[in-house]
Coordinates of C-alpha atoms in Angstrom, one line a residue:
X1 CA 26.9 27.7 -17.8
X2 CA 25.8 28.1 -14.3
X3 CA 22.1 27.8 -15.3
X4 CA 23.0 24.5 -17.2
X5 CA 24.8 23.2 -14.0
X6 CA 21.8 24.2 -11.8
X7 CA 19.4 22.5 -14.3
X8 CA 21.6 19.3 -14.3
X9 CA 21.5 19.3 -10.5
X10 CA 17.9 19.8 -10.4
X11 CA 17.2 17.0 -12.9
X12 CA 19.5 14.6 -11.0
X13 CA 18.0 15.4 -7.6
X14 CA 14.8 14.0 -6.1
X15 CA 12.9 17.3 -5.4
X16 CA 11.5 17.5 -9.0
X17 CA 10.3 14.0 -8.6
X18 CA 8.3 15.0 -5.5
X19 CA 7.0 18.0 -7.2
X20 CA 5.8 16.1 -10.2
X21 CA 4.2 13.6 -7.9
X22 CA 2.2 16.3 -6.0
X23 CA 1.3 17.9 -9.4
X24 CA -0.3 14.5 -10.4
X25 CA -2.3 14.2 -7.3
X26 CA 0.0 12.2 -4.8
X27 CA 0.0 13.6 -1.2
X28 CA 3.4 12.9 0.3
X29 CA 4.0 12.8 4.0
X30 CA 6.8 11.9 6.3
X31 CA 6.4 8.8 8.5
X32 CA 8.6 7.6 11.3
X33 CA 8.4 4.2 13.2
X34 CA 6.8 6.0 16.1
X35 CA 4.4 8.4 14.5
X36 CA 3.1 9.9 11.3
X37 CA 3.5 13.6 10.9
X38 CA 1.8 15.5 8.2
X39 CA 0.5 19.1 7.6
X40 CA -3.0 19.3 6.4
X41 CA -3.3 22.7 4.8
X42 CA -6.4 24.7 5.4
X43 CA -9.2 23.4 3.3
X44 CA -12.7 24.3 2.6
X45 CA -15.6 22.3 3.7
X46 CA -19.1 23.8 2.7
X47 CA -17.4 27.0 2.0
X48 CA -15.8 27.3 5.4
X49 CA -12.0 27.6 5.9
X50 CA -10.0 26.4 8.8
X51 CA -11.2 22.9 8.8
X52 CA -9.3 19.7 7.7
X53 CA -10.1 17.6 4.8
X54 CA -12.5 14.7 5.6
X55 CA -13.6 11.6 3.7
X56 CA -10.3 11.5 1.6
X57 CA -11.0 14.6 -0.3
X58 CA -8.1 16.1 -2.2
X59 CA -5.6 18.3 -0.2
X60 CA -1.7 18.3 -0.6
X61 CA 0.2 17.2 2.4
X62 CA 3.5 18.7 3.3
X63 CA 6.7 16.4 3.7
X64 CA 8.1 16.5 7.2
X65 CA 11.9 16.0 7.2
X66 CA 14.0 14.7 9.9
X67 CA 15.2 18.2 10.8
X68 CA 11.7 19.5 10.8
X69 CA 12.0 21.1 7.4
X70 CA 9.3 20.6 4.8
X71 CA 8.7 21.2 1.2
X72 CA 5.9 23.4 2.5
X73 CA 5.4 25.4 5.7
X74 CA 5.0 23.1 8.5
X75 CA 3.5 24.9 11.5
X76 CA 3.4 22.9 14.7
X77 CA -0.3 23.7 15.1
X78 CA -1.1 21.9 12.0
X79 CA 0.7 18.7 12.9
X80 CA -1.4 15.7 13.4
X81 CA 0.0 12.4 15.0
X82 CA -1.6 9.1 14.7
X83 CA -0.7 5.8 16.1
X84 CA 1.4 3.0 14.6
X85 CA -1.8 1.3 13.4
X86 CA -1.6 3.4 10.2
X87 CA 1.2 1.4 8.9
X88 CA -0.6 -1.9 9.6
X89 CA -3.6 -1.2 7.5
X90 CA -4.3 -1.9 3.8
X91 CA -5.6 0.1 1.0
X92 CA -8.7 2.0 2.0
X93 CA -10.0 -0.7 4.4
X94 CA -11.4 0.2 7.9
X95 CA -9.4 -1.0 10.8
X96 CA -10.7 -3.6 13.1
X97 CA -11.7 -1.1 15.8
X98 CA -13.2 1.3 13.4
X99 CA -12.5 4.2 15.9
X100 CA -13.0 7.7 15.0
X101 CA -11.5 10.7 17.0
X102 CA -12.5 14.3 16.4
X103 CA -14.3 13.2 13.2
X104 CA -11.2 11.5 11.7
X105 CA -10.2 7.9 11.4
X106 CA -7.2 7.4 13.7
X107 CA -5.6 4.8 11.4
X108 CA -5.5 7.2 8.5
X109 CA -7.0 4.7 6.2
X110 CA -10.1 6.8 5.7
X111 CA -7.8 9.4 4.0
X112 CA -6.3 6.9 1.6
X113 CA -3.0 6.1 3.2
X114 CA -1.4 3.0 1.8
X115 CA -0.1 0.3 4.0
X116 CA 3.5 -1.1 4.3
X117 CA 2.4 -4.5 3.0
X118 CA 0.9 -2.7 0.0
X119 CA 4.5 -1.5 -0.8
X120 CA 3.5 2.2 -0.3
X121 CA 5.4 3.0 2.8
X122 CA 8.9 3.0 1.5
X123 CA 12.1 3.4 3.5
X124 CA 14.6 6.1 2.6
X125 CA 17.3 6.6 5.3
X126 CA 17.3 3.5 7.6
X127 CA 19.7 5.1 10.0
X128 CA 17.1 7.8 10.9
X129 CA 14.1 5.3 10.5
X130 CA 12.3 7.6 8.1
X131 CA 9.7 6.4 5.8
X132 CA 7.4 8.1 3.4
X133 CA 3.7 7.4 2.9
X134 CA 1.5 8.8 0.2
X135 CA -2.1 9.2 -0.7
X136 CA -3.4 8.9 -4.3
X137 CA -6.0 11.6 -5.0
X138 CA -6.1 11.1 -8.8
X139 CA -6.8 7.5 -9.5
X140 CA -6.9 8.0 -13.3
X141 CA -3.3 9.1 -13.5
X142 CA -2.3 6.4 -11.0
X143 CA -3.8 3.6 -13.2
X144 CA -2.4 5.2 -16.5
X145 CA 1.1 5.5 -15.1
X146 CA 1.0 2.1 -13.5
X147 CA 0.1 0.7 -16.9
X148 CA 3.0 2.6 -18.4
X149 CA 5.4 1.1 -15.8
X150 CA 4.1 -2.4 -16.5
X151 CA 5.3 -2.0 -20.2
X152 CA 8.7 -2.9 -18.9
X153 CA 7.8 -5.8 -16.5
X154 CA 8.3 -9.5 -16.6
X155 CA 4.4 -10.0 -17.1
X156 CA 4.6 -7.8 -20.1
X157 CA 7.4 -9.8 -21.7
X158 CA 5.6 -13.0 -21.1
X159 CA 2.3 -11.8 -22.6
X160 CA 3.2 -9.0 -25.2
X161 CA 6.1 -10.9 -26.8
X162 CA 4.0 -14.1 -27.3
X163 CA 1.1 -12.0 -28.6
X164 CA 3.4 -10.7 -31.4
X165 CA 4.8 -14.1 -32.3
X166 CA 1.5 -16.0 -32.2
X167 CA -0.9 -13.3 -33.6
X168 CA 1.0 -10.6 -35.5
X169 CA 4.3 -11.5 -37.2
X170 CA 7.2 -13.7 -36.0
X171 CA 9.8 -11.9 -38.0
X172 CA 9.0 -8.4 -36.5
X173 CA 8.9 -10.1 -33.0
X174 CA 12.3 -11.7 -33.6
X175 CA 14.0 -8.6 -34.7
X176 CA 12.4 -6.5 -31.9
X177 CA 13.7 -9.1 -29.4
X178 CA 17.2 -9.0 -31.0
X179 CA 17.4 -5.2 -30.4
X180 CA 15.7 -5.2 -27.1
X181 CA 17.8 -7.8 -25.3
X182 CA 21.2 -6.5 -26.5
X183 CA 20.3 -2.9 -25.5
X184 CA 18.9 -4.0 -22.2
X185 CA 22.0 -6.1 -21.3
X186 CA 24.3 -3.2 -21.7
X187 CA 21.7 -0.9 -20.1
X188 CA 21.7 -3.1 -17.0
X189 CA 25.5 -3.1 -17.0
X190 CA 25.6 0.7 -17.2
X191 CA 23.3 1.0 -14.2
X192 CA 25.5 -1.2 -12.1
X193 CA 28.6 0.6 -13.3
X194 CA 27.5 4.2 -12.7
X195 CA 25.8 3.2 -9.5
X196 CA 23.6 6.3 -9.0
X197 CA 20.9 5.8 -6.4
X198 CA 17.2 6.1 -7.0
X199 CA 15.5 9.3 -5.9
X200 CA 15.7 9.7 -2.1
X201 CA 12.7 9.4 -0.1
X202 CA 11.9 11.8 1.4
X203 CA 11.1 14.1 -0.4
X204 CA 9.8 11.6 -3.0
X205 CA 7.6 8.7 -2.4
X206 CA 8.5 5.3 -3.9
X207 CA 5.4 3.5 -5.2
X208 CA 7.2 0.4 -6.4
X209 CA 9.0 -1.7 -4.0
X210 CA 10.5 -4.4 -6.2
X211 CA 13.0 -2.1 -7.9
X212 CA 14.1 -0.1 -4.8
X213 CA 17.4 -2.0 -4.3
X214 CA 18.4 -1.3 -8.0
X215 CA 20.5 1.7 -9.1
X216 CA 18.8 4.3 -11.2
X217 CA 21.0 5.5 -14.0
X218 CA 20.0 5.0 -16.8
X219 CA 16.3 4.0 -16.6
X220 CA 16.1 0.7 -18.3
X221 CA 12.3 1.1 -18.3
X222 CA 13.0 4.0 -20.6
X223 CA 15.3 1.8 -22.6
X224 CA 12.4 -0.7 -23.0
X225 CA 9.9 2.0 -23.7
X226 CA 12.0 3.4 -26.5
X227 CA 13.4 0.1 -27.9
X228 CA 10.3 -2.0 -28.2
X229 CA 7.9 0.4 -30.0
X230 CA 10.5 1.9 -32.4
X231 CA 12.0 -1.3 -33.3
X232 CA 8.6 -2.7 -34.1
X233 CA 7.8 0.4 -36.1
X234 CA 11.0 0.0 -38.2
X235 CA 10.7 -3.7 -38.7
X236 CA 7.0 -3.5 -39.6
X237 CA 7.8 -0.7 -42.1
X238 CA 10.1 -3.2 -43.9
X239 CA 7.3 -5.6 -44.4
X240 CA 3.9 -3.7 -44.4
X241 CA 2.6 -0.7 -46.0
X242 CA 1.0 1.6 -43.5
X243 CA 0.7 5.3 -42.6
X244 CA 4.3 5.7 -41.0
X245 CA 3.4 9.0 -39.3
X246 CA 0.5 7.3 -37.3
X247 CA 3.0 4.6 -36.2
X248 CA 5.6 7.2 -35.1
X249 CA 3.0 9.0 -33.1
X250 CA 2.0 5.7 -31.3
X251 CA 5.6 4.9 -30.7
X252 CA 6.4 8.3 -29.2
X253 CA 3.3 8.1 -27.1
X254 CA 4.4 4.7 -25.8
X255 CA 7.8 6.2 -24.9
X256 CA 6.4 9.2 -23.3
X257 CA 4.0 7.2 -21.2
X258 CA 6.8 4.9 -19.9
X259 CA 9.1 7.9 -19.2
X260 CA 6.6 9.8 -17.1
X261 CA 5.5 6.7 -15.3
X262 CA 9.0 6.2 -13.9
X263 CA 9.1 9.7 -12.4
X264 CA 5.5 9.6 -11.2
X265 CA 6.2 6.3 -9.3
X266 CA 9.3 7.9 -7.7
X267 CA 11.6 5.2 -9.1
X268 CA 13.8 7.5 -11.4
X269 CA 14.7 11.2 -11.8
X270 CA 14.2 13.0 -15.1
X271 CA 17.9 12.7 -15.8
X272 CA 17.7 8.8 -15.4
X273 CA 14.8 8.7 -17.9
X274 CA 16.4 11.1 -20.4
X275 CA 19.6 9.2 -20.4
X276 CA 17.8 5.9 -20.9
X277 CA 15.9 7.4 -24.0
X278 CA 19.1 8.9 -25.4
X279 CA 21.0 5.6 -24.9
X280 CA 18.3 3.7 -26.8
X281 CA 17.8 6.5 -29.4
X282 CA 21.5 6.6 -30.2
X283 CA 22.0 2.8 -30.3
X284 CA 18.8 1.7 -32.2
X285 CA 19.7 3.1 -35.7
X286 CA 22.9 1.1 -35.6
X287 CA 21.3 -2.1 -34.4
X288 CA 18.4 -1.9 -36.6
X289 CA 20.6 -1.6 -39.7
X290 CA 21.9 -5.1 -38.9
X291 CA 18.8 -7.0 -37.5
X292 CA 17.9 -8.6 -40.8
X293 CA 21.4 -10.1 -41.2
X294 CA 21.6 -11.2 -37.5
X295 CA 18.1 -12.7 -37.6
X296 CA 18.7 -14.6 -40.8
X297 CA 22.1 -16.0 -39.4
X298 CA 20.5 -17.1 -36.1
X299 CA 17.7 -19.0 -38.0
X300 CA 19.7 -20.6 -40.7
X301 CA 23.3 -21.1 -39.6
X302 CA 24.1 -24.7 -38.2
X303 CA 26.5 -23.1 -35.7
X304 CA 24.0 -20.5 -34.4
X305 CA 22.6 -22.3 -31.4
X306 CA 26.0 -23.1 -30.0
X307 CA 27.1 -19.4 -30.3
X308 CA 23.8 -17.9 -29.2
X309 CA 23.3 -20.2 -26.2
X310 CA 26.9 -20.1 -25.1
X311 CA 27.5 -16.4 -25.5
X312 CA 24.3 -15.3 -23.8
X313 CA 24.7 -17.6 -20.8
X314 CA 28.4 -16.6 -20.3
X315 CA 27.4 -12.9 -20.5
X316 CA 24.9 -13.6 -17.7
X317 CA 27.3 -15.7 -15.6
X318 CA 30.1 -13.1 -15.8
X319 CA 27.8 -10.2 -15.4
X320 CA 29.7 -7.7 -13.0
X321 CA 29.0 -8.6 -9.4
X322 CA 28.2 -6.0 -6.9
X323 CA 29.0 -5.6 -3.2
X324 CA 25.3 -5.8 -2.4
X325 CA 22.8 -8.1 -3.9
X326 CA 20.2 -6.6 -6.2
X327 CA 17.8 -8.1 -8.6
X328 CA 19.6 -6.8 -11.7
X329 CA 21.7 -9.9 -12.4
X330 CA 18.6 -12.1 -12.2
X331 CA 16.6 -9.7 -14.4
X332 CA 19.4 -9.6 -16.8
X333 CA 19.3 -13.4 -17.0
X334 CA 15.6 -13.3 -17.8
X335 CA 16.3 -10.9 -20.6
X336 CA 19.1 -12.8 -22.3
X337 CA 17.4 -16.1 -22.0
X338 CA 14.4 -14.8 -23.8
X339 CA 16.7 -13.7 -26.7
X340 CA 18.5 -17.0 -26.8
X341 CA 15.4 -19.2 -26.4
X342 CA 13.4 -17.5 -29.1
X343 CA 16.3 -17.6 -31.5
X344 CA 17.1 -21.3 -30.9
X345 CA 13.4 -22.3 -31.0
X346 CA 13.0 -20.5 -34.3
X347 CA 16.2 -22.1 -35.6
X348 CA 14.7 -25.6 -34.8
X349 CA 11.6 -24.7 -36.6
X350 CA 13.7 -24.0 -39.7
X351 CA 15.8 -27.1 -39.3
X352 CA 12.6 -29.2 -39.2
X353 CA 11.4 -27.7 -42.4
X354 CA 8.5 -26.0 -40.6
X355 CA 9.6 -22.4 -41.1
X356 CA 9.9 -21.3 -44.8
X357 CA 11.0 -18.2 -46.5
X358 CA 8.3 -15.6 -47.1
X359 CA 7.3 -14.5 -50.6
X360 CA 10.3 -13.2 -52.6
X361 CA 8.1 -10.2 -53.8
X362 CA 9.7 -6.9 -53.2
X363 CA 6.4 -5.2 -52.7
X364 CA 5.3 -4.3 -49.2
X365 CA 2.3 -6.2 -47.9
X366 CA -1.0 -4.1 -47.3
X367 CA -2.4 -4.2 -43.8
X368 CA -6.1 -5.2 -43.9
X369 CA -8.6 -4.8 -41.1
X370 CA -8.6 -8.0 -39.0
X371 CA -11.5 -10.4 -39.5
X372 CA -13.7 -11.7 -36.7
X373 CA -12.1 -15.1 -37.1
X374 CA -8.6 -13.4 -36.4
X375 CA -9.9 -11.9 -33.3
X376 CA -11.4 -15.2 -32.0
X377 CA -8.3 -17.2 -32.8
X378 CA -6.0 -14.7 -31.4
X379 CA -7.9 -14.6 -28.2
X380 CA -7.9 -18.4 -28.0
X381 CA -4.2 -18.5 -28.8
X382 CA -3.3 -15.9 -26.2
X383 CA -5.4 -17.5 -23.4
X384 CA -4.3 -21.1 -24.1
X385 CA -0.7 -20.1 -24.8
X386 CA -0.2 -17.9 -21.7
X387 CA -1.8 -20.5 -19.5
X388 CA 0.6 -23.2 -20.9
X389 CA 3.6 -20.8 -20.2
X390 CA 2.4 -19.9 -16.8
X391 CA 2.3 -23.6 -15.8
X392 CA 5.6 -24.2 -17.5
X393 CA 7.1 -21.4 -15.4
X394 CA 6.1 -23.0 -12.2
X395 CA 7.3 -26.5 -13.4
X396 CA 10.7 -25.2 -14.7
X397 CA 11.4 -23.0 -11.8
X398 CA 11.0 -25.9 -9.4
X399 CA 13.0 -28.2 -11.6
X400 CA 16.1 -25.8 -12.3
X401 CA 16.1 -24.6 -8.6
X402 CA 16.2 -28.2 -7.3
X403 CA 18.9 -29.2 -9.9
X404 CA 21.1 -26.1 -9.5
X405 CA 20.9 -26.3 -5.6
X406 CA 21.8 -30.0 -5.8
X407 CA 24.7 -29.4 -8.0
X408 CA 26.0 -26.6 -5.9
X409 CA 25.4 -28.4 -2.7
X410 CA 23.1 -25.7 -1.3
X411 CA 19.7 -26.0 0.4
X412 CA 17.0 -24.8 -1.9
X413 CA 15.4 -22.9 1.0
X414 CA 18.7 -21.1 1.7
X415 CA 18.0 -18.0 -0.3
X416 CA 20.9 -16.0 1.3
X417 CA 23.6 -18.6 0.1
X418 CA 22.0 -18.9 -3.3
X419 CA 22.2 -15.2 -3.8
X420 CA 25.8 -15.2 -2.6
X421 CA 26.8 -17.7 -5.1
X422 CA 24.7 -16.1 -7.8
X423 CA 22.6 -19.2 -8.3
X424 CA 19.6 -17.2 -9.4
X425 CA 21.4 -16.7 -12.7
X426 CA 21.3 -20.4 -14.0
X427 CA 17.8 -20.9 -12.3
X428 CA 16.3 -17.9 -14.0
X429 CA 18.1 -18.5 -17.3
X430 CA 16.9 -22.2 -17.4
X431 CA 13.4 -21.3 -16.6
X432 CA 12.9 -18.5 -18.9
X433 CA 14.8 -20.0 -21.7
X434 CA 12.7 -23.2 -21.6
X435 CA 9.6 -21.1 -21.6
X436 CA 10.9 -19.1 -24.6
X437 CA 11.8 -22.3 -26.6
X438 CA 8.3 -23.8 -25.8
X439 CA 6.8 -20.5 -26.9
X440 CA 8.3 -20.7 -30.4
X441 CA 8.2 -24.5 -31.0
X442 CA 5.8 -26.4 -28.9
X443 CA 2.9 -24.1 -28.3
X444 CA 2.5 -23.2 -32.0
X445 CA 2.5 -27.0 -32.7
X446 CA -0.3 -27.3 -30.1
X447 CA -2.2 -24.5 -31.9
X448 CA -1.7 -26.4 -35.1
X449 CA -3.2 -29.5 -33.5
X450 CA -6.2 -27.5 -32.3
X451 CA -6.8 -25.9 -35.6
X452 CA -6.2 -22.3 -34.4
X453 CA -2.7 -21.7 -35.7
X454 CA -1.9 -18.7 -37.7
X455 CA -1.0 -20.1 -41.1
X456 CA 1.4 -17.3 -42.0
X457 CA 3.5 -18.0 -38.9
X458 CA 5.6 -20.6 -40.8
X459 CA 6.2 -18.4 -43.7
X460 CA 8.0 -15.5 -41.9
X461 CA 11.6 -16.2 -42.3

């Protein structure tokens, strides 16, 4: 029992995050406002020991704590101090003076230290003014895990979801979005209810700045990384005939990549990630057993828009408020508005007679290798469609920000008051809902006018 308790505490704590980061080639060092302290272990240059690493070669750096402790031995004769200019430089760019002392760049940029404006010097304990910097030695893992982290970003939602709708199968996309936005809403609520902080820094380094103010348990990236691939897999298996084992391996690989990326970037502990995967894994089978019925009702019922729009907006507006502002409420509004916008847009397509039932044949469709025409048209649809959505986002954001601030009697430049009143909820909801509606109604109509629309898209009820 004690071993399980110790394992629980270890998986909940930040030390294993720092250990995993070092294992993957991230050097972690403690930084204060006045100086940068790091231990450069004895390295070998041309077979000689006792010299420091030059030209950014790989070498682990110990973490200096406020009390002088380190995750590795930290002898004083191995301590190097550099000026504040280190925190003012950007990624791998020489400083304006280009000074070199004792064979080393004084600004640390030569050794690959990232700058504060590059969101790699992250604060941990503001009372002690301690920050943690990092150096990426394994660029391959950095880009792989950054890709994994982006599989749960807003950019991913606004590119991958349209790709599924425009180029693959609208029914699969709709059913995936149903499960995704429901599980994400309650996942976000759990995060703000449990209120576990993200891994402390030090000892870990936080490579993402945007999510630093959010709580960590459970990892909603892990929820996305589980829900999206597995809901697509199950929905596709109901329509198409394909090797299910291959799809299962791909879905598991997707989930694994996202899970490890959150620990690598220092944004979650292993316990956060495990909890997110378990939450999605337990909830998915129940939801997936009803997605066909939910989807059909949302598309065909005359009362669906009132219920869908009203319920989703009220769930966002009455989302539990926190003592301190975080991006969670706004992100939740984005998520719910996508679910509502896609559902109502599809409903309108059905009411206009554009969306028709698919073939009543009980046989599964056979997936054929895509033709060159499909590749060309898919690329054209994605480029044109995303360009339209990007411009609509700018337009609708300005429109709803002006409208909401006018109705609330708040200056649109007064961000503090907007956050205090929760105005980001209607602004974000209106913006993303409008984009999602255009995504399912207007953009496919434009494709039809241009002669690049996917013919099957209107037969996937």
